[in-house]
Short mmCIF file of C-alpha atoms and ligand atoms in Angstrom, two decimals:
data_model
loop_
_atom_site.label_atom_id
_atom_site.label_comp_id
_atom_site.label_asym_id
_atom_site.label_seq_id
_atom_site.Cartn_x
_atom_site.Cartn_y
_atom_site.Cartn_z
CA MET Z 3 0.10 0.44 0.01
CA HIS Z 4 0.78 3.53 -0.10
CA VAL Z 5 0.73 5.44 2.36
CA ALA Z 6 1.05 9.95 2.72
CA LEU Z 7 1.68 10.83 5.50
CA ILE Z 8 0.48 14.82 6.43
CA GLY Z 9 2.39 16.49 8.99
CA THR Z 10 5.62 15.76 10.35
CA GLY Z 11 5.84 16.66 14.01
CA ARG Z 12 5.87 15.65 17.41
CA ILE Z 13 3.65 12.95 16.47
CA GLY Z 14 3.73 12.93 12.72
CA ALA Z 15 7.59 11.70 13.04
CA ALA Z 16 6.66 9.00 15.77
CA HIS Z 17 3.72 7.68 13.33
CA ALA Z 18 5.69 7.57 9.95
CA GLU Z 19 8.14 5.53 11.39
CA VAL Z 20 5.17 3.19 12.40
CA VAL Z 21 3.93 3.63 9.40
CA ARG Z 22 7.04 2.42 7.27
CA ASP Z 23 8.13 -0.33 8.69
CA HIS Z 24 4.28 -1.76 8.79
CA PRO Z 25 4.36 -5.14 6.31
CA GLU Z 26 2.07 -4.41 3.93
CA VAL Z 27 3.24 -1.11 3.44
CA ASP Z 28 5.34 -0.51 0.38
CA ARG Z 29 5.94 3.16 0.04
CA LEU Z 30 5.59 6.25 2.20
CA LEU Z 31 5.24 9.73 1.16
CA LEU Z 32 5.98 12.72 3.99
CA ALA Z 33 4.39 16.24 3.53
CA ASP Z 34 4.41 19.04 5.77
CA ALA Z 35 3.41 22.68 5.26
CA GLU Z 36 6.99 23.42 5.79
CA PRO Z 37 8.33 21.18 3.62
CA GLY Z 38 11.81 21.49 5.21
CA ARG Z 39 10.56 19.18 7.76
CA ALA Z 40 9.36 16.59 5.51
CA ALA Z 41 11.98 16.83 3.44
CA ALA Z 42 14.68 16.13 7.01
CA LEU Z 43 12.93 13.06 8.50
CA ALA Z 44 12.29 11.53 5.25
CA GLU Z 45 15.88 12.02 4.37
CA LYS Z 46 16.15 10.11 8.44
CA LEU Z 47 13.58 7.73 7.22
CA GLY Z 48 14.67 6.83 3.89
CA VAL Z 49 11.43 7.31 2.47
CA GLU Z 50 9.95 9.54 -0.17
CA HIS Z 51 8.88 13.25 0.61
CA GLY Z 52 6.44 15.97 -1.98
CA THR Z 53 3.96 18.68 -1.70
CA VAL Z 54 0.65 17.84 0.12
CA ASP Z 55 -0.83 17.52 -2.93
CA GLY Z 56 1.18 15.69 -4.53
CA VAL Z 57 1.57 13.41 -2.20
CA LEU Z 58 -2.21 13.12 -1.76
CA ALA Z 59 -2.53 12.37 -5.80
CA GLU Z 60 0.21 9.21 -5.19
CA ALA Z 61 -1.88 7.65 -2.22
CA GLU Z 62 -3.92 4.93 -0.97
CA ALA Z 63 -4.35 5.61 2.00
CA VAL Z 64 -3.48 8.68 4.14
CA VAL Z 65 -2.43 9.45 7.93
CA ILE Z 66 -3.12 13.03 9.22
CA SER Z 67 -1.08 14.11 11.97
CA ALA Z 68 -0.74 17.77 11.15
CA ALA Z 69 -1.53 20.43 13.41
CA THR Z 70 -5.16 20.48 14.06
CA PRO Z 71 -6.98 23.39 12.53
CA ALA Z 72 -5.54 21.65 9.04
CA HIS Z 73 -7.47 18.66 9.90
CA PRO Z 74 -11.11 19.43 7.78
CA ARG Z 75 -9.52 20.26 4.86
CA LEU Z 76 -6.87 17.36 4.93
CA ILE Z 77 -9.96 15.32 5.91
CA VAL Z 78 -12.03 16.58 3.17
CA ALA Z 79 -9.69 16.83 0.66
CA ALA Z 80 -8.72 12.63 0.92
CA ALA Z 81 -12.05 11.80 1.19
CA ARG Z 82 -12.68 13.33 -2.13
CA ARG Z 83 -10.46 11.43 -3.89
CA GLY Z 84 -11.88 8.07 -1.73
CA LEU Z 85 -8.70 7.58 0.01
CA PRO Z 86 -8.76 5.84 3.68
CA VAL Z 87 -7.97 8.09 5.93
CA PHE Z 88 -6.50 8.35 9.68
CA CYS Z 89 -6.84 11.35 11.28
CA GLU Z 90 -5.07 12.50 14.66
CA LYS Z 91 -7.28 14.03 17.69
CA PRO Z 92 -9.69 16.37 17.31
CA ILE Z 93 -10.89 15.88 13.99
CA ALA Z 94 -10.93 19.94 13.96
CA ALA Z 95 -10.54 23.00 16.62
CA ASP Z 96 -14.39 23.48 16.76
CA VAL Z 97 -17.58 22.42 17.22
CA VAL Z 98 -18.50 23.82 13.57
CA ASP Z 99 -16.14 22.44 11.68
CA SER Z 100 -16.46 18.85 13.45
CA VAL Z 101 -19.62 18.85 12.27
CA ARG Z 102 -19.26 19.97 9.03
CA VAL Z 103 -16.70 17.26 8.79
CA VAL Z 104 -18.45 14.53 9.66
CA ARG Z 105 -21.11 15.33 7.41
CA GLU Z 106 -19.42 15.61 4.26
CA VAL Z 107 -17.01 12.43 5.20
CA ARG Z 108 -20.38 10.30 5.88
CA ALA Z 109 -21.33 11.72 2.60
CA MET Z 110 -18.81 10.07 0.71
CA GLY Z 111 -18.40 6.95 2.47
CA VAL Z 112 -14.90 6.21 3.00
CA PRO Z 113 -13.20 4.03 5.96
CA THR Z 114 -12.03 6.81 8.39
CA GLN Z 115 -10.14 6.49 12.12
CA VAL Z 116 -9.25 8.92 14.54
CA GLY Z 117 -6.50 8.38 16.41
CA PHE Z 118 -7.45 7.77 20.27
CA GLN Z 119 -5.14 5.29 21.02
CA ARG Z 120 -6.20 4.31 24.62
CA ARG Z 121 -8.54 2.14 22.52
CA PHE Z 122 -5.86 0.22 21.63
CA ASP Z 123 -3.86 0.34 25.31
CA ALA Z 124 -3.85 -3.16 27.07
CA GLY Z 125 -4.96 -1.49 30.61
CA TYR Z 126 -8.38 0.46 29.18
CA VAL Z 127 -9.06 -3.11 26.79
CA ASN Z 128 -8.81 -5.18 30.10
CA ALA Z 129 -10.81 -2.10 32.54
CA ARG Z 130 -13.17 -2.14 30.25
CA GLU Z 131 -13.96 -6.29 29.81
CA ALA Z 132 -14.05 -5.96 33.51
CA LEU Z 133 -16.60 -4.18 33.83
CA GLN Z 134 -18.65 -5.47 30.72
CA SER Z 135 -18.07 -9.33 32.71
CA GLY Z 136 -19.50 -7.83 35.96
CA ALA Z 137 -16.11 -8.29 37.72
CA LEU Z 138 -16.52 -4.54 38.97
CA GLY Z 139 -20.32 -5.16 39.81
CA GLU Z 140 -22.09 -2.11 38.88
CA LEU Z 141 -19.93 1.72 38.75
CA ARG Z 142 -20.11 3.60 41.10
CA ARG Z 143 -17.24 6.20 40.41
CA VAL Z 144 -14.59 6.43 38.07
CA HIS Z 145 -11.47 9.38 38.46
CA ALA Z 146 -9.58 10.04 35.43
CA LEU Z 147 -6.30 12.12 35.59
CA THR Z 148 -3.99 12.96 32.47
CA CYS Z 149 -0.62 15.18 33.12
CA ASP Z 150 2.40 15.59 30.75
CA GLN Z 151 5.87 16.39 32.65
CA GLU Z 152 6.48 18.49 30.12
CA PRO Z 153 4.33 21.35 28.84
CA PRO Z 154 4.43 21.51 24.86
CA PRO Z 155 5.84 23.77 22.96
CA ALA Z 156 4.66 27.32 23.46
CA ASP Z 157 3.44 27.71 19.66
CA TYR Z 158 1.78 25.05 20.22
CA ILE Z 159 -0.52 26.12 22.33
CA PRO Z 160 -2.54 29.25 20.44
CA THR Z 161 -4.09 26.36 17.86
CA SER Z 162 -4.19 23.66 19.93
CA GLY Z 163 -7.89 24.43 20.72
CA GLY Z 164 -7.28 24.78 25.05
CA ILE Z 165 -6.46 21.48 27.19
CA PHE Z 166 -9.69 20.42 27.20
CA ARG Z 167 -10.16 20.15 23.53
CA ASP Z 168 -7.10 19.50 23.02
CA CYS Z 169 -5.32 16.85 25.75
CA HIS Z 170 -8.57 15.94 28.02
CA VAL Z 171 -10.42 14.67 24.77
CA HIS Z 172 -8.37 11.67 24.97
CA ASP Z 173 -9.81 11.40 28.78
CA PHE Z 174 -13.75 12.22 27.37
CA ASP Z 175 -13.42 9.51 24.72
CA ILE Z 176 -11.66 6.70 26.72
CA LEU Z 177 -14.13 7.28 29.37
CA ARG Z 178 -17.19 6.49 26.72
CA TRP Z 179 -15.30 3.59 25.33
CA VAL Z 180 -14.54 2.11 28.68
CA THR Z 181 -17.95 2.53 30.41
CA GLY Z 182 -20.08 2.09 27.17
CA ARG Z 183 -22.00 5.48 28.82
CA GLU Z 184 -22.47 8.75 27.55
CA VAL Z 185 -21.67 12.34 29.59
CA THR Z 186 -24.94 14.73 30.31
CA GLU Z 187 -23.44 17.50 32.37
CA VAL Z 188 -19.45 18.77 32.77
CA TYR Z 189 -18.50 21.54 35.65
CA ALA Z 190 -15.23 22.42 34.80
CA VAL Z 191 -12.36 24.78 36.17
CA GLY Z 192 -8.32 25.58 35.45
CA ALA Z 193 -5.84 27.29 36.84
CA ASN Z 194 -2.71 29.15 35.47
CA ARG Z 195 0.57 28.44 37.23
CA GLY Z 196 2.90 27.80 34.31
CA GLU Z 197 4.46 29.85 31.54
CA ALA Z 198 2.31 32.82 30.39
CA CYS Z 199 1.86 31.51 27.07
CA PHE Z 200 -1.24 29.05 28.39
CA ALA Z 201 -3.02 32.42 29.63
CA GLU Z 202 -2.11 34.58 27.07
CA SER Z 203 -4.11 31.98 24.60
CA GLY Z 204 -7.14 32.10 26.57
CA ASP Z 205 -5.68 28.74 27.93
CA VAL Z 206 -5.01 27.00 31.77
CA ASP Z 207 -2.46 24.77 32.40
CA GLU Z 208 -3.56 22.81 35.14
CA ALA Z 209 -7.44 21.15 35.17
CA ALA Z 210 -9.92 19.87 37.14
CA ALA Z 211 -13.75 18.87 36.36
CA VAL Z 212 -16.85 16.96 37.73
CA LEU Z 213 -18.77 14.92 35.33
CA THR Z 214 -22.35 12.84 35.13
CA LEU Z 215 -22.92 9.89 32.87
CA ASP Z 216 -26.42 9.29 32.18
CA ASP Z 217 -26.61 6.63 34.52
CA GLY Z 218 -25.83 8.87 37.39
CA THR Z 219 -22.28 7.89 37.74
CA LEU Z 220 -19.62 10.51 39.47
CA VAL Z 221 -16.53 11.49 37.38
CA THR Z 222 -13.30 13.01 38.79
CA LEU Z 223 -10.94 14.13 36.36
CA GLN Z 224 -8.11 16.20 36.78
CA GLY Z 225 -4.88 17.29 33.89
CA SER Z 226 -1.91 19.26 34.21
CA ARG Z 227 0.56 20.69 31.39
CA TYR Z 228 3.43 20.35 34.61
CA ASN Z 229 3.86 16.89 36.26
CA GLY Z 230 6.88 16.83 37.60
CA GLY Z 231 7.25 13.43 38.72
CA GLY Z 232 6.51 12.05 35.06
CA HIS Z 233 3.98 11.51 32.77
CA ASP Z 234 0.45 9.90 34.57
CA VAL Z 235 -2.08 9.01 32.86
CA ARG Z 236 -4.56 6.62 34.97
CA MET Z 237 -7.81 5.60 35.43
CA GLU Z 238 -9.94 4.54 38.19
CA LEU Z 239 -12.98 2.50 38.16
CA ALA Z 240 -14.74 1.74 41.54
CA GLY Z 241 -17.85 -0.66 41.12
CA THR Z 242 -19.83 -2.44 43.72
CA ARG Z 243 -17.34 -5.90 43.68
CA ALA Z 244 -13.95 -4.39 42.71
CA THR Z 245 -11.65 -1.23 42.16
CA TRP Z 246 -9.59 -1.67 39.08
CA VAL Z 247 -6.70 1.05 37.79
CA VAL Z 248 -5.62 1.81 34.24
CA GLY Z 249 -1.81 3.23 34.48
CA LEU Z 250 -1.29 1.45 37.79
CA ASP Z 251 2.37 -0.30 37.02
CA GLY Z 252 5.51 -0.13 37.82
CA HIS Z 253 5.93 3.09 35.63
CA VAL Z 254 3.53 5.25 37.41
CA PRO Z 255 5.07 8.54 38.59
CA LEU Z 256 4.39 8.14 42.73
CA VAL Z 257 5.81 8.18 45.65
CA SER Z 258 4.65 5.93 48.40
CA ALA Z 259 4.37 8.35 51.96
CA GLU Z 260 4.33 5.07 53.58
CA GLU Z 261 7.34 3.41 55.25
CA ASP Z 262 8.71 0.00 53.19
CA VAL Z 263 6.81 0.24 50.29
CA ASP Z 264 8.64 -0.54 47.03
CA PHE Z 265 5.95 0.31 44.30
CA PRO Z 266 6.56 1.23 41.70
CA SER Z 267 9.75 0.13 40.56
CA ASP Z 268 10.53 1.35 37.46
CA THR Z 269 11.23 4.61 35.77
CA PRO Z 270 8.57 6.96 35.15
CA TRP Z 271 7.25 7.98 31.37
CA PRO Z 272 9.01 11.61 30.35
CA ASN Z 273 6.68 11.66 27.65
CA PHE Z 274 3.39 10.28 25.27
CA TRP Z 275 5.30 8.16 23.00
CA GLY Z 276 6.91 5.98 25.36
CA ARG Z 277 3.72 5.49 27.30
CA TRP Z 278 1.60 4.88 24.58
CA THR Z 279 4.22 3.12 22.20
CA ALA Z 280 2.35 -0.26 21.66
CA ALA Z 281 -0.69 1.09 21.21
CA TYR Z 282 0.26 4.12 18.91
CA VAL Z 283 1.90 0.67 16.73
CA ALA Z 284 -1.45 -1.35 17.63
CA GLU Z 285 -3.90 1.69 15.80
CA MET Z 286 -1.42 2.12 12.84
CA ASN Z 287 -2.04 -1.53 11.93
CA ALA Z 288 -5.93 -1.50 12.90
CA PHE Z 289 -5.67 2.03 10.21
CA VAL Z 290 -3.92 -0.42 7.41
CA GLU Z 291 -6.93 -3.18 7.69
CA LEU Z 292 -9.41 -1.11 7.83
CA ALA Z 293 -7.70 0.43 4.29
CA LEU Z 294 -7.09 -3.29 3.30
CA GLY Z 295 -11.06 -3.62 3.83
CA ARG Z 296 -10.37 -5.98 6.63
CA ARG Z 297 -11.94 -4.66 9.73
CA ARG Z 298 -14.44 -1.63 11.02
CA SER Z 299 -13.03 1.81 12.14
CA ALA Z 300 -11.75 1.29 15.75
CA CYS Z 301 -12.50 4.96 15.97
CA SER Z 302 -15.42 6.85 13.78
CA LEU Z 303 -15.85 10.17 13.20
CA GLU Z 304 -19.34 10.03 14.72
CA ASP Z 305 -17.64 8.86 18.24
CA ALA Z 306 -14.87 11.57 18.38
CA LEU Z 307 -17.29 14.31 17.29
CA GLU Z 308 -19.01 13.32 20.73
CA ALA Z 309 -15.85 13.18 22.44
CA PHE Z 310 -15.12 16.73 20.91
CA TYR Z 311 -19.20 17.58 22.60
CA VAL Z 312 -17.70 16.97 26.01
CA SER Z 313 -14.52 19.02 25.64
CA GLU Z 314 -16.51 22.00 24.23
CA ALA Z 315 -18.75 21.49 27.10
CA ALA Z 316 -16.35 21.45 30.00
CA SER Z 317 -14.07 24.74 27.82
CA LEU Z 318 -17.35 26.60 27.94
CA SER Z 319 -17.84 25.36 31.67
CA ARG Z 320 -14.45 27.08 32.51
CA SER Z 321 -15.35 29.94 30.64
CA GLU Z 322 -18.52 30.83 32.23
CA HIS Z 323 -17.80 28.92 35.85
CA ARG Z 324 -20.69 26.85 35.73
CA PRO Z 325 -22.31 23.66 35.25
CA VAL Z 326 -22.80 22.90 30.87
CA THR Z 327 -24.86 20.15 29.99
CA VAL Z 328 -23.49 18.57 26.84
CA ALA Z 329 -26.87 18.41 25.07
CA GLU Z 330 -26.43 22.71 25.13
CA VAL Z 331 -23.13 22.50 22.85
CA ARG Z 332 -24.38 19.35 20.81
CA ALA Z 333 -25.15 21.18 16.95
CA GLU Z 334 -26.60 17.66 15.59
N1 NAD K 529 -2.46 10.65 19.89
C1 NAD K 529 -1.69 11.91 20.59
O1 NAD K 529 -1.17 11.13 21.54
C2 NAD K 529 -1.01 13.00 19.78
C3 NAD K 529 -0.15 13.69 20.93
C4 NAD K 529 0.45 14.62 20.04
C5 NAD K 529 -0.35 15.60 19.04
N2 NAD K 529 -1.25 15.15 18.80
C6 NAD K 529 -2.77 15.68 17.77
O2 NAD K 529 -1.25 15.72 16.55
C7 NAD K 529 -1.20 16.52 15.48
C8 NAD K 529 -0.37 17.39 15.95
O3 NAD K 529 0.16 17.81 16.80
P1 NAD K 529 1.97 17.77 17.07
O4 NAD K 529 2.21 17.75 18.48
O5 NAD K 529 2.80 16.55 16.20
O6 NAD K 529 2.44 19.10 16.53
P2 NAD K 529 3.73 19.62 16.11
O7 NAD K 529 3.43 21.34 16.02
O8 NAD K 529 5.16 19.13 16.14
O9 NAD K 529 3.38 19.35 14.32
C9 NAD K 529 2.45 19.49 13.95
C10 NAD K 529 3.22 19.68 12.09
O10 NAD K 529 2.16 20.14 11.05
C11 NAD K 529 2.71 20.93 9.78
N3 NAD K 529 1.20 21.91 9.62
C12 NAD K 529 0.46 22.75 10.14
N4 NAD K 529 -0.28 23.09 9.48
C13 NAD K 529 -0.47 22.17 8.42
C14 NAD K 529 -0.83 22.11 6.66
N5 NAD K 529 -1.81 22.50 7.00
N6 NAD K 529 -0.67 21.28 5.78
C15 NAD K 529 0.63 20.29 6.02
N7 NAD K 529 1.51 20.38 7.40
C16 NAD K 529 0.40 21.00 8.28
C17 NAD K 529 3.49 21.53 10.54
O11 NAD K 529 4.20 22.68 10.08
C18 NAD K 529 4.30 20.77 11.69
O12 NAD K 529 4.87 20.07 11.67
C19 NAD K 529 -2.79 17.39 16.81
O13 NAD K 529 -3.73 17.16 15.97
C20 NAD K 529 -2.62 17.17 17.99
O14 NAD K 529 -3.88 16.76 18.60
C21 NAD K 529 -2.24 13.96 19.00
#
């Protein structure tokens, strides 16, 4: 298969290596709005590069890992050519564009997959199965957190969409996927404790929220762009029979204040790449299978839109200091 990968920044460089090494991929073509960046990565990986239009014309499937504001135009351009599309989350930076893309691409009927890699992480898969099998009993509480050790580069922040649309959209997607429930209401807050670039973009670098699921389950969420201990992503699910925790392995960046506790035993992950390597590989394998017509999408545009609505409600809640229902921000 000939694959075009558009957007060769942080995540694009990582995805490119995975795509290049896939046994079903015999040609990888890179493009970026900054051509020198695509050329440098192409040289490093021993693959081809070209313009965005040029690589689209040569491709049989497309991986979009460009900055978020570029997603709508690139998704639609690829879909108009009938190409299967993998796009990094989120679909777009706002609800209007997200809904427009979902409608346009749905009408074209091309296979699509959005990059919510937590759906391929063993811990979340196990927790979902434990909930479905009844091992947890009836779900009563969820606590989720997503904390980066280091913030993204300052120039990433103004177009990121803010911490809830950019970062916690992962939590909202996986919350729906693991629990099988919809979020009905969000109350979110945020704080600026780090570099000025966050406040200057109307964003925050610390976040917290309380979410209500459609069966009444209460969910708490916390996040940070500055977690000195390391990259920390967890989800605790408490049921009437048991409590399961995703992300509580030897790498968890915690120090017990109790005596004689030698857990965790390993070094914390410094960033998202180490934490999710296996999941990124598995999601790209799934995309190749999707493009070859061998499986259904692991994360449709419609799924991604649902998670985005929760992000939108959280962003509005934070800015207006009030609980916001997801129905209030829904646009279709
Ligand atoms: N799933 C994950 O864990 C994860 C992690 C990081 C980033 N992301 C997502 O991946 C995307 C990229 O993030 P990043 O951290 O790699 O950003 P980045 O800033 O490092 O890279 C973005 C790249 O896109 C290029 N670009 C911008 N507009 C373009 C256009 N119109 N056409 C072609 N290229 C264009 C830029 O030149 C840059 O090279 C974002 O949507 C982000 O939300 C996902």
